[in-house]
Coordinates of C-alpha atoms and ligand atoms in Angstrom, one line a residue:
M165 CA -3.7 -2.4 -37.1
K166 CA -6.7 -4.2 -36.2
N167 CA -5.8 -6.9 -39.1
M168 CA -2.4 -7.5 -37.9
S169 CA -2.6 -10.3 -35.4
M170 CA 0.2 -10.8 -32.7
K171 CA 1.2 -14.1 -34.3
N172 CA 1.0 -13.1 -37.5
L173 CA 3.7 -10.0 -35.8
K174 CA 5.5 -12.6 -33.9
N175 CA 6.2 -14.9 -37.0
M176 CA 7.3 -12.3 -39.4
N177 CA 10.3 -13.0 -41.6
M178 CA 12.6 -10.1 -40.3
R179 CA 14.1 -10.2 -43.6
K180 CA 11.4 -8.3 -44.0
M181 CA 11.8 -5.7 -41.1
N182 CA 12.4 -2.6 -43.0
A183 CA 9.1 -2.5 -45.1
K184 CA 7.0 -3.6 -42.3
I185 CA 8.4 -1.3 -39.5
K186 CA 7.7 1.6 -42.0
L187 CA 4.3 0.5 -42.7
A188 CA 3.5 -0.2 -38.7
I189 CA 4.7 3.2 -38.2
Q190 CA 2.3 5.0 -41.0
K191 CA -0.2 2.5 -39.2
L192 CA 0.7 4.9 -36.3
R193 CA 1.4 7.9 -37.8
F194 CA -1.8 9.2 -36.4
H195 CA -0.4 8.6 -32.5
A196 CA 1.4 11.4 -33.1
T197 CA 3.8 11.9 -29.7
T198 CA 4.2 8.5 -29.5
T199 CA 5.8 7.6 -32.9
K200 CA 7.8 10.7 -32.5
T201 CA 10.8 8.2 -31.8
W202 CA 10.2 5.7 -33.3
T203 CA 9.9 7.1 -36.8
W204 CA 13.5 7.5 -36.7
F205 CA 14.7 4.6 -35.8
V206 CA 12.6 3.4 -39.8
F207 CA 16.2 4.8 -40.8
A208 CA 18.2 2.4 -39.0
P209 CA 16.2 -0.8 -37.8
R210 CA 16.9 -3.3 -35.6
S211 CA 15.6 -6.2 -33.8
T212 CA 15.4 -4.8 -30.6
H213 CA 13.3 -1.8 -32.5
W214 CA 11.6 -4.4 -34.0
A215 CA 10.4 -5.7 -30.3
T216 CA 9.6 -2.5 -29.2
L217 CA 7.1 -1.3 -32.2
V218 CA 5.1 -4.6 -31.4
H219 CA 4.9 -3.6 -27.5
I220 CA 3.3 -0.3 -28.8
L221 CA 1.0 -2.4 -31.1
R222 CA 0.6 -5.0 -28.7
Y223 CA -1.0 -2.0 -26.2
L224 CA -2.7 -0.1 -28.8
Q225 CA -4.8 -3.2 -29.6
G226 CA -5.5 -3.9 -26.1
T227 CA -6.7 -0.3 -25.2
I228 CA -8.5 0.0 -28.9
F229 CA -12.2 0.2 -26.6
Q230 CA -11.1 2.9 -24.3
D231 CA -12.1 6.6 -24.2
L232 CA -13.6 9.2 -22.4
L233 CA -17.1 10.1 -23.1
L234 CA -17.3 14.5 -23.2
S235 CA -20.8 15.3 -23.0
S236 CA -22.2 18.4 -24.7
T237 CA -22.2 20.8 -21.1
S238 CA -19.0 19.2 -20.2
S239 CA -16.3 22.7 -19.5
F240 CA -13.4 23.0 -22.2
D241 CA -11.4 24.3 -19.1
L242 CA -7.8 22.7 -19.8
V243 CA -5.7 22.5 -16.4
A244 CA -2.2 20.7 -17.1
Y245 CA 0.4 19.9 -14.5
V246 CA 3.8 19.3 -15.2
D247 CA 7.1 17.5 -13.0
S248 CA 9.4 16.8 -15.0
D249 CA 12.9 15.6 -15.8
W250 CA 13.2 17.8 -19.2
A251 CA 16.5 15.6 -20.5
G252 CA 15.3 12.3 -19.6
D253 CA 14.9 10.4 -23.0
V254 CA 17.8 9.3 -23.3
N255 CA 17.3 9.1 -27.1
D256 CA 16.3 13.1 -28.0
R257 CA 17.4 14.5 -24.6
K258 CA 13.8 15.5 -24.3
S259 CA 11.0 15.3 -21.2
T260 CA 9.4 11.8 -21.0
S261 CA 8.3 12.4 -17.6
G262 CA 5.2 12.7 -15.8
F263 CA 2.0 15.2 -16.5
F264 CA -1.3 15.1 -16.3
H265 CA -4.4 17.6 -18.2
V266 CA -7.5 18.2 -16.7
I267 CA -10.9 19.1 -17.7
P268 CA -13.5 20.0 -14.8
V269 CA -16.2 17.7 -15.1
S270 CA -14.2 15.1 -17.3
V271 CA -11.2 14.5 -16.8
A272 CA -8.6 13.8 -19.5
C273 CA -5.4 12.3 -18.0
R274 CA -2.0 10.6 -19.4
L275 CA 0.8 10.2 -17.3
E276 CA 4.1 9.7 -19.6
K277 CA 7.2 7.7 -18.0
L278 CA 4.6 6.9 -14.8
Q279 CA 7.4 5.4 -12.2
R280 CA 5.8 2.4 -9.6
D281 CA 5.8 4.3 -7.1
F282 CA 4.1 7.9 -6.3
L283 CA 2.5 9.8 -3.7
W284 CA -0.6 12.0 -3.1
G285 CA -2.3 13.8 -1.3
S286 CA -4.3 17.4 -0.3
D287 CA -5.8 17.6 3.0
G288 CA -8.0 20.7 3.9
G289 CA -4.8 22.8 2.2
E290 CA -2.5 20.7 4.5
A291 CA -0.3 18.4 2.3
R292 CA 0.3 14.7 3.3
H293 CA 2.4 12.4 1.0
Y294 CA 1.7 8.8 0.5
A295 CA 3.4 6.5 -0.8
I296 CA 1.9 3.8 -3.2
N297 CA 2.0 1.4 -5.8
A298 CA 1.0 3.3 -9.0
C299 CA 0.1 0.1 -11.2
L300 CA -3.2 -0.8 -8.4
A301 CA -4.1 3.0 -8.7
P302 CA -6.3 4.0 -10.9
L303 CA -5.8 7.9 -12.7
Y304 CA -9.5 8.9 -12.1
S305 CA -8.6 8.0 -8.0
V306 CA -6.2 11.0 -7.7
E307 CA -8.2 13.5 -9.6
G308 CA -7.2 16.6 -7.3
M309 CA -4.0 15.5 -6.4
H310 CA -0.6 16.3 -6.6
V311 CA 1.6 13.2 -8.5
I312 CA 5.4 13.5 -7.5
T313 CA 7.3 10.7 -9.8
V314 CA 10.8 10.1 -9.2
E315 CA 12.1 12.4 -11.9
G316 CA 10.7 15.6 -10.1
V317 CA 12.0 14.5 -7.0
G318 CA 15.4 15.8 -8.3
N319 CA 17.1 14.7 -11.8
R320 CA 20.7 14.8 -12.9
K321 CA 20.3 17.9 -14.6
Y322 CA 19.1 19.8 -11.8
G323 CA 20.6 18.3 -8.6
L324 CA 19.6 15.2 -6.8
D325 CA 17.6 14.9 -4.0
Q326 CA 19.6 14.2 -1.2
V327 CA 17.6 10.7 -0.2
Q328 CA 18.8 10.0 -3.9
E329 CA 22.1 11.2 -3.0
S330 CA 23.0 9.2 -0.4
L331 CA 22.1 6.0 -2.7
A332 CA 24.3 6.8 -4.8
V333 CA 26.8 7.6 -2.3
S334 CA 26.2 3.8 -0.9
H335 CA 26.3 2.3 -3.8
G336 CA 23.0 1.4 -3.1
S337 CA 21.7 2.1 -6.5
Q338 CA 20.1 -0.9 -7.9
C339 CA 17.9 -1.4 -11.8
G340 CA 15.6 1.0 -12.8
F341 CA 12.6 -1.0 -11.6
C342 CA 13.2 -1.0 -8.0
T343 CA 15.7 2.3 -7.2
P344 CA 13.0 4.4 -8.1
G345 CA 10.1 2.8 -5.6
F346 CA 12.9 2.8 -3.0
I347 CA 13.5 6.2 -3.2
M348 CA 10.1 7.4 -3.2
S349 CA 9.2 5.4 0.0
M350 CA 12.4 7.4 1.4
Y351 CA 11.2 10.1 0.2
A352 CA 7.2 9.9 1.1
L353 CA 8.3 9.0 5.1
L354 CA 10.8 12.0 5.3
R355 CA 8.4 13.8 3.9
S356 CA 5.3 12.8 6.4
S357 CA 7.9 12.6 9.1
Q358 CA 7.7 15.7 11.8
T359 CA 11.1 14.8 13.1
P360 CA 13.9 12.3 12.0
P361 CA 12.4 8.8 11.4
T362 CA 13.7 5.7 13.8
E363 CA 15.6 3.1 12.0
E364 CA 12.8 0.5 12.8
Q365 CA 10.7 3.2 10.7
I366 CA 13.1 3.5 8.3
E367 CA 13.0 -0.6 7.3
E368 CA 9.3 -0.8 7.8
S369 CA 8.8 2.0 5.0
L370 CA 10.8 0.0 2.9
A371 CA 9.0 -3.2 3.7
G372 CA 7.3 -3.4 0.4
N373 CA 10.3 -2.2 -2.0
L374 CA 11.5 -5.5 -3.2
C375 CA 14.7 -6.2 -4.9
R376 CA 14.7 -9.6 -6.6
C377 CA 18.6 -9.5 -7.7
T378 CA 20.6 -8.4 -4.5
G379 CA 21.3 -7.7 -1.0
Y380 CA 19.4 -4.9 0.6
R381 CA 22.0 -4.1 3.1
P382 CA 23.8 -0.8 1.2
I383 CA 19.9 0.3 0.6
V384 CA 19.5 0.8 4.4
Y385 CA 22.5 1.8 5.3
A386 CA 22.1 4.6 2.6
F387 CA 19.4 5.7 4.0
Q388 CA 20.4 4.9 8.1
V389 CA 21.6 8.5 7.6
F390 CA 18.2 10.4 8.2
A391 CA 17.2 8.4 11.2
K392 CA 16.9 9.6 14.6
T393 CA 19.8 7.6 16.7
N394 CA 20.6 7.6 20.3
D395 CA 24.1 8.8 20.3
M396 CA 23.9 6.2 24.3
L397 CA 23.5 3.1 22.2
Y398 CA 27.0 3.2 20.9
T399 CA 29.0 3.7 24.3
D400 CA 29.9 1.4 26.7
A401 CA 27.6 3.0 28.8
S402 CA 24.3 1.7 27.1
L403 CA 25.5 -1.8 28.1
S404 CA 25.1 -1.6 32.0
S405 CA 22.2 1.0 31.1
T406 CA 19.1 -1.1 32.1
P407 CA 17.8 -1.4 35.3
R408 CA 18.5 -5.4 34.6
G409 CA 21.8 -4.5 33.4
E410 CA 20.9 -6.3 29.8
F411 CA 22.9 -5.8 26.6
V412 CA 21.8 -3.5 24.8
C413 CA 22.1 -4.3 20.8
P414 CA 23.7 -1.8 19.0
S415 CA 21.4 -2.6 15.8
T416 CA 17.8 -2.5 17.5
G417 CA 18.5 -0.6 20.4
K418 CA 16.7 -2.5 22.2
P419 CA 17.8 -4.9 24.8
C420 CA 18.4 -8.7 23.1
S421 CA 21.3 -11.2 24.2
C422 CA 22.3 -11.7 20.7
G423 CA 25.8 -10.5 20.9
S424 CA 26.2 -10.4 24.4
E425 CA 28.7 -12.8 24.3
T426 CA 31.0 -11.9 21.8
V427 CA 31.3 -7.9 22.7
C428 CA 35.1 -7.3 23.8
K429 CA 37.0 -5.1 24.7
D430 CA 40.9 -5.0 25.0
D431 CA 43.3 -1.9 25.1
T432 CA 44.6 -2.2 21.6
N433 CA 41.4 -3.9 19.5
E434 CA 37.9 -2.6 20.4
Q435 CA 35.0 -4.9 18.7
K436 CA 31.2 -5.0 18.8
T437 CA 29.0 -7.2 17.2
A438 CA 25.3 -7.4 17.0
C439 CA 22.9 -10.3 16.0
G440 CA 26.5 -12.1 15.2
E441 CA 27.4 -9.4 12.5
R442 CA 30.4 -7.1 13.1
Y443 CA 29.1 -4.0 14.3
E444 CA 30.8 -1.3 13.0
P445 CA 28.7 3.0 13.3
I446 CA 28.5 4.4 10.1
S447 CA 29.6 7.4 9.4
Y448 CA 28.7 9.5 6.8
S449 CA 30.7 13.3 5.9
E450 CA 29.2 14.5 3.2
I451 CA 25.7 13.4 4.2
D452 CA 24.1 14.1 7.6
G453 CA 20.3 13.1 6.7
K454 CA 19.0 14.1 9.9
T455 CA 18.9 17.9 8.6
Y456 CA 17.5 16.9 5.9
T457 CA 16.1 20.6 4.7
N458 CA 15.2 19.7 0.9
K459 CA 12.8 22.2 -0.1
E460 CA 9.0 20.9 -0.2
L461 CA 7.9 20.5 -3.9
I462 CA 5.5 22.6 -4.4
F463 CA 2.1 22.0 -3.9
P464 CA 0.0 23.3 -6.7
S465 CA -1.9 26.1 -5.8
K466 CA -4.5 25.3 -8.2
L467 CA -4.9 22.0 -6.7
L468 CA -5.4 23.6 -3.2
L469 CA -7.7 26.2 -4.3
R470 CA -9.7 23.5 -6.1
K471 CA -12.5 21.9 -4.2
L472 CA -13.4 18.0 -4.4
T473 CA -16.2 17.2 -6.3
Y474 CA -19.0 14.7 -7.1
L475 CA -17.1 12.5 -10.2
S476 CA -19.5 10.4 -12.8
L477 CA -17.0 9.6 -15.5
N478 CA -17.7 7.0 -18.3
G479 CA -14.5 5.0 -19.2
S480 CA -14.2 2.2 -21.9
G481 CA -17.1 -0.6 -22.9
G482 CA -19.5 1.6 -21.0
L483 CA -17.7 1.6 -17.2
K484 CA -18.5 3.9 -15.2
W485 CA -16.8 5.6 -12.4
Y486 CA -18.7 7.4 -9.4
R487 CA -17.0 9.8 -6.6
P488 CA -19.3 10.3 -4.3
L489 CA -18.7 12.8 -1.5
R490 CA -21.7 11.6 0.9
L491 CA -23.2 8.4 1.9
Q492 CA -26.5 8.8 0.6
H493 CA -25.3 9.3 -2.5
V494 CA -23.4 6.2 -1.9
L495 CA -26.8 4.5 -1.3
D496 CA -28.4 6.1 -4.2
L497 CA -26.1 4.7 -6.5
K498 CA -26.0 1.2 -5.0
S499 CA -30.1 1.8 -5.2
R500 CA -29.7 2.9 -8.7
Y501 CA -26.8 -0.3 -10.0
L502 CA -27.4 -3.2 -7.7
D503 CA -24.4 -4.4 -9.1
A504 CA -22.0 -1.9 -8.6
K505 CA -18.9 -2.0 -7.0
L506 CA -17.3 0.2 -4.1
V507 CA -13.7 0.9 -4.5
I508 CA -11.2 2.1 -2.4
G509 CA -7.9 1.2 -2.6
N510 CA -8.3 -1.2 -5.6
T511 CA -5.8 -3.8 -4.0
E512 CA -8.2 -6.6 -4.8
I513 CA -10.2 -5.0 -7.6
G514 CA -7.6 -4.1 -9.6
I515 CA -6.3 -7.5 -9.2
E516 CA -8.9 -8.8 -10.5
M517 CA -9.7 -6.6 -13.3
R518 CA -6.2 -6.3 -14.7
L519 CA -4.8 -10.1 -14.0
K520 CA -8.2 -12.1 -13.6
G521 CA -9.8 -10.5 -16.8
I522 CA -13.3 -10.1 -14.5
Q523 CA -15.3 -6.3 -16.0
Y524 CA -17.2 -4.3 -13.8
Q525 CA -19.4 -2.0 -15.5
V526 CA -19.7 0.4 -12.3
L527 CA -16.8 1.2 -10.3
V528 CA -18.0 3.9 -7.3
C529 CA -15.3 4.6 -5.3
V530 CA -16.1 5.8 -1.6
A531 CA -12.7 6.9 -0.6
C532 CA -13.7 10.6 0.3
V533 CA -17.0 9.5 2.2
P534 CA -16.9 10.8 5.2
E535 CA -19.3 9.0 7.4
L536 CA -17.2 5.5 5.9
N537 CA -14.2 7.2 7.0
K538 CA -14.9 7.8 10.6
L539 CA -12.7 6.7 13.3
S540 CA -13.8 7.0 16.5
V541 CA -12.9 6.3 20.3
K542 CA -15.7 5.2 22.8
D543 CA -16.5 4.0 26.2
D544 CA -17.0 0.3 25.0
G545 CA -15.0 0.4 21.9
W546 CA -13.8 1.5 18.7
E547 CA -16.2 2.4 16.2
I548 CA -14.5 1.9 12.5
G549 CA -15.2 3.4 9.2
A550 CA -15.6 0.5 6.7
E551 CA -13.3 2.5 4.3
V552 CA -10.6 4.0 7.0
R553 CA -7.2 3.1 5.8
L554 CA -4.8 0.1 6.8
S555 CA -2.3 2.4 8.2
A556 CA -4.5 4.7 9.5
L557 CA -5.5 2.0 11.5
L558 CA -2.5 1.0 12.4
K559 CA -1.2 4.7 13.5
V560 CA -4.2 4.9 15.9
F561 CA -3.8 1.4 17.3
R562 CA -0.3 1.8 18.3
K563 CA -1.3 5.5 20.0
A564 CA -3.9 3.2 22.0
N565 CA -1.5 1.0 22.8
K566 CA 0.9 3.7 24.3
E567 CA -1.9 5.7 25.8
R568 CA -4.8 3.1 27.4
A569 CA -4.3 0.5 30.7
D570 CA -2.7 -2.1 29.4
H571 CA -5.5 -5.0 29.1
E572 CA -7.7 -2.9 27.3
T573 CA -5.6 -3.2 24.3
S574 CA -5.0 -6.5 24.0
S575 CA -7.0 -7.6 20.6
C576 CA -5.1 -3.6 19.2
K577 CA -1.7 -5.6 19.9
A578 CA -2.4 -8.3 17.9
F579 CA -4.2 -6.2 15.2
I580 CA -0.8 -3.9 15.0
E581 CA 1.0 -7.0 15.1
Q582 CA -1.0 -8.2 12.2
I583 CA -1.2 -5.4 10.0
K584 CA 2.4 -4.5 10.6
W585 CA 2.8 -7.9 8.3
F586 CA 0.4 -7.2 6.2
A587 CA 1.4 -6.0 3.1
G588 CA 3.9 -3.3 2.4
T589 CA 3.5 0.6 3.5
Q590 CA 2.1 1.5 -0.2
I591 CA -0.8 -1.3 0.1
K592 CA -1.6 0.0 3.1
N593 CA -1.8 3.7 2.6
V594 CA -4.7 2.9 0.4
A595 CA -6.1 -0.9 1.4
S596 CA -9.6 -0.3 3.5
V597 CA -10.7 -2.3 6.4
G598 CA -14.2 -2.7 4.8
G599 CA -12.0 -4.1 1.5
N600 CA -10.2 -6.7 2.9
I601 CA -13.4 -7.7 4.7
C602 CA -15.4 -7.7 2.1
T603 CA -13.1 -9.5 -0.3
A604 CA -13.2 -12.1 2.5
S605 CA -10.7 -14.3 0.8
P606 CA -9.9 -17.2 2.6
I607 CA -5.9 -15.9 3.5
S608 CA -7.1 -12.6 5.1
D609 CA -4.9 -11.8 7.5
L610 CA -7.3 -9.9 9.3
N611 CA -10.6 -11.6 9.4
P612 CA -10.0 -14.4 11.7
L613 CA -8.9 -11.8 13.8
W614 CA -12.4 -9.8 13.7
M615 CA -13.8 -12.7 14.5
V616 CA -12.6 -13.8 17.4
V617 CA -12.3 -10.4 19.3
G618 CA -16.1 -10.0 19.3
A619 CA -16.4 -7.5 16.8
K620 CA -19.6 -6.3 15.4
F621 CA -20.1 -5.3 11.4
Q622 CA -22.5 -2.2 10.8
I623 CA -24.3 -2.9 7.7
I624 CA -26.9 -0.1 5.9
D625 CA -29.1 -0.8 2.7
C626 CA -30.2 1.4 0.7
Q627 CA -33.0 2.8 2.5
G628 CA -30.8 3.3 5.6
N629 CA -31.6 0.6 7.8
I630 CA -29.4 -0.6 9.7
K631 CA -28.5 -4.1 11.0
T632 CA -25.6 -5.9 13.0
V633 CA -23.9 -8.7 12.1
A634 CA -21.4 -10.4 14.6
A635 CA -17.8 -10.9 12.8
E636 CA -17.9 -14.7 13.4
Y637 CA -21.2 -15.1 11.1
F638 CA -20.3 -12.7 8.7
F639 CA -17.9 -14.7 6.3
L640 CA -20.4 -17.3 4.8
G641 CA -18.0 -19.2 1.9
Y642 CA -15.4 -18.8 -0.7
R643 CA -15.0 -14.9 -0.9
K644 CA -19.0 -14.6 0.3
V645 CA -20.2 -12.8 2.7
D646 CA -23.7 -11.8 4.7
L647 CA -24.5 -9.2 2.1
A648 CA -27.4 -7.9 -0.2
G649 CA -26.6 -6.1 -3.5
T650 CA -28.3 -3.3 -1.9
E651 CA -26.4 -3.5 1.3
I652 CA -22.7 -2.1 2.5
L653 CA -20.7 -2.0 5.5
L654 CA -20.8 0.5 7.3
S655 CA -18.8 0.6 10.3
I656 CA -16.8 -1.6 12.4
F657 CA -17.1 -2.1 16.3
L658 CA -14.3 -3.4 17.8
P659 CA -14.6 -4.1 22.1
W660 CA -11.6 -2.6 24.5
T661 CA -10.3 -6.1 25.9
R662 CA -11.2 -6.1 29.7
P663 CA -9.0 -7.6 32.5
F664 CA -7.7 -11.1 32.0
K665 CA -9.0 -11.6 28.5
F666 CA -6.1 -12.1 25.7
V667 CA -5.6 -11.8 22.1
K668 CA -3.3 -13.1 19.8
E669 CA -2.1 -13.3 16.5
F670 CA -0.4 -16.0 14.2
E671 CA 1.1 -16.2 10.7
Q672 CA 2.9 -18.5 8.8
A673 CA 4.4 -17.5 6.0
H674 CA 7.2 -18.1 3.4
R675 CA 9.5 -14.8 4.3
R676 CA 8.3 -12.3 6.8
D677 CA 8.2 -9.1 4.9
D678 CA 5.7 -8.6 2.5
D679 CA 4.2 -12.6 1.4
I680 CA 1.0 -13.9 1.9
A681 CA 0.2 -16.4 4.6
I682 CA 0.3 -19.9 4.1
V683 CA -2.0 -20.1 7.6
N684 CA -2.8 -17.7 9.8
A685 CA -5.2 -17.0 12.9
G686 CA -6.6 -15.3 15.5
I687 CA -6.4 -16.8 19.4
R688 CA -8.8 -15.4 22.2
V689 CA -9.0 -16.2 25.9
C690 CA -10.5 -15.3 28.8
L691 CA -9.8 -16.6 31.9
E692 CA -11.4 -16.1 35.7
E693 CA -9.4 -17.1 38.7
K694 CA -11.4 -20.3 40.7
N695 CA -10.4 -21.6 43.6
E696 CA -6.3 -20.6 43.5
K697 CA -6.5 -21.3 39.2
W698 CA -6.6 -20.1 36.3
V699 CA -9.6 -21.5 34.4
V700 CA -10.8 -21.0 31.0
S701 CA -14.0 -18.8 31.2
G702 CA -14.2 -17.9 27.5
A703 CA -11.8 -18.7 24.1
S704 CA -12.2 -18.6 20.5
I705 CA -9.6 -19.7 17.7
A706 CA -10.0 -18.8 14.1
Y707 CA -7.9 -20.0 11.2
G708 CA -7.2 -18.9 8.0
G709 CA -5.3 -20.6 4.8
V710 CA -7.4 -24.6 6.2
A711 CA -11.1 -23.9 4.2
P712 CA -12.0 -21.4 1.4
L713 CA -13.3 -19.3 4.1
S714 CA -12.0 -18.0 7.2
L715 CA -12.6 -20.5 9.8
S716 CA -14.0 -20.6 13.7
T717 CA -13.2 -24.5 15.6
T718 CA -16.2 -24.6 17.2
K719 CA -15.8 -27.9 19.1
T720 CA -11.8 -26.8 20.4
K721 CA -13.8 -23.6 21.9
D722 CA -16.5 -25.9 23.4
Y723 CA -13.6 -28.0 25.0
L724 CA -11.7 -25.4 26.1
N725 CA -14.4 -23.8 28.3
A726 CA -14.2 -24.0 31.4
K727 CA -10.9 -26.3 31.8
T728 CA -8.1 -25.3 33.9
W729 CA -5.1 -22.9 32.1
N730 CA -2.4 -25.1 32.5
N731 CA 0.6 -27.0 30.2
E732 CA -1.7 -29.7 30.4
L733 CA -4.1 -28.5 28.6
L734 CA -1.9 -26.0 26.0
Ligands
FAD1904 C1 0.6 -6.7 -3.0 C2 -0.3 -6.6 -2.2 C3 0.0 -7.2 -0.7 C4 -0.7 -8.3 0.2 N1 -1.0 -8.7 1.7 C5 -1.9 -8.6 1.9 C6 -1.8 -9.6 3.0 O1 -0.5 -9.9 3.3 N2 -2.8 -9.8 3.9 C7 -4.0 -9.9 3.5 O2 -4.7 -9.9 4.4 N3 -4.4 -9.1 2.2 C8 -3.1 -8.6 1.3 N4 -3.2 -8.1 0.0 C9 -5.3 -7.7 -0.2 C10 -5.7 -6.5 0.0 O3 -4.6 -5.5 0.0 C11 -6.4 -6.6 0.9 O4 -7.6 -7.1 1.1 C12 -7.3 -4.9 0.9 O5 -7.5 -4.6 2.5 C13 -8.2 -4.7 0.2 O6 -8.6 -3.0 0.7 P1 -8.8 -2.0 -0.8 O7 -9.5 -1.5 0.0 O8 -8.1 -2.0 -1.6 O9 -10.3 -2.6 -1.4 P2 -10.4 -2.3 -2.6 O10 -10.2 -3.3 -3.7 O11 -11.1 -1.3 -3.4 O12 -12.1 -3.6 -3.0 C14 -12.1 -5.1 -2.3 C15 -13.6 -5.7 -2.4 O13 -14.6 -4.9 -1.1 C16 -15.8 -4.5 -1.1 N5 -15.5 -3.5 -0.6 C17 -14.9 -2.2 0.1 N6 -15.7 -2.1 1.1 C18 -16.4 -2.3 1.0 C19 -18.0 -1.8 1.6 N7 -17.9 -1.2 3.0 N8 -18.9 -2.7 1.6 C20 -19.2 -3.5 0.8 N9 -18.1 -4.4 -0.2 C21 -17.1 -3.0 0.2 C22 -15.4 -3.9 -2.6 O14 -16.6 -4.2 -3.7 C23 -14.6 -4.9 -3.9 O15 -15.0 -5.9 -3.9 C24 -2.9 -7.6 -0.8 C25 -2.9 -6.9 -1.8 C26 -1.9 -6.8 -2.9 C27 -2.1 -6.0 -4.2
FES1905 S1 18.1 -4.1 -9.4 FE1 16.1 -4.3 -9.4 S2 15.0 -5.4 -8.9 FE2 17.2 -6.7 -8.4

């Protein structure tokens, strides 16, 4: 195979294809499971078979230096987990579904036909479901977790899950790329919700699922049957039910002016429109998603009993993967390998390694280090561990926003709004706050906000010394931060806002959902009353997307100080 260059393969004379396919199959014979199906194609080869074979060879060529090293002391107790649609292969009606094998100490994993999105999670005996992007999840990172693919959720042989059924009935199923993703996002949402989700939550959970070809309406409609609905919204009473008699949009359930003029009713024909569209209540007689009671897939008991362990694995080309479980172990590894890369969600590193060709020799997965995952509320603000995931941050900020005094949570509101539009749920479920900060992308959605809210970053070195750096001074250049090789980001302190201190976010992108910003900003202004006028007592503005790093507009800040806050100033 090594001798066969891709160019040669491409230019191969198709008349000799039959013989060449046989030769290639012979060369692949040692890959028993891979060639099992393809050997059949030798008898009646066509150009499509050849294309598929080239695809496999290309894959193998890219993986010839990848292997796992098992030390002589490794245990060889092989534990296997299967999650299958046993008739999934259209050629032989045999299994093509996901399974993985675990050898404790080292891990040998193989996942066949892993769908784009899958779920994981186990937390002290209680299973939690998260939709994540499989393409960005290193296999080592799901060690000890239960991976559920779309085939495991339901299949043609044993019956579809209600989520799949609803999509099919509502003509929402699209191609094999996007449909499994939609199913898994919805499945994860239902599995992680104690009560039926709201329509807004459903739409939010699907924000990271793209179909490049068609509209989303049938997909969203298919899943609306699982929503918690308020019947009052659909009655005339609701139209005058707000204190000020505002129109309540049947689509969003919120007061709005979009359809107030177009709502009309006469004796013979009732017509309601919302947001300019004709509105018809949806009714599915077959599926009542609100009573979604399908049995949860059983979390493998072996995994429940299994304790998380420190992992030290070897990959291809000398790559090392560590999974420490204590901060001290992280610091020890950092002092041993100065170039070691911390990895959490892998949503930056994964792109760098897969698409930009950057190779890191030592990866230290800190996703399970409790000291880096703390989230605590203090009298003066939040203490946020560097590896807290964005979806977790969004959740606690939303809770605080409901429970705390309005003036205290102005920063939280800005973060909530910014994180809401930050990628899709699958990314937010794994991406960390620290990963975003330390990447120092010039178009990071959150860094301008950290800069203006007066956040402070706690940095710890290998000896355990801690120093504090103001977020404003942390970003030094293009993807460059104020961290030495011996240091890591430990936590972020976010102060509560005080009365008359306002924080606002801004983002301009090509499209609202799931798109990287063209320009973004964080803006803070503090006002105080003087001689019956509001005067600026402090201001800060930072922009992203305008320079190689998130930029603080110091001149504007100085200019605004002590100015009267009025239209002229704005
Ligand atoms: C599909 C997609 C959409 C995205 N959308 C957005 C978006 O809308 N807005 C946006 O701003 N970004 C976006 N991103 C970028 C990315 O998701 C974020 O930067 C994310 O927060 C990175 O976190 P992570 O945990 O995945 O980082 P990782 O990839 O695991 O790590 C990123 C870097 O941070 C370093 N690091 C992490 N923690 C520490 C620490 N404690 N100390 C020192 N170094 C550390 C790592 O070593 C690495 O260099 C998107 C990415 C993808 C793939
Ligand atoms: S139909 Fe699947 S991506 Fe469009």
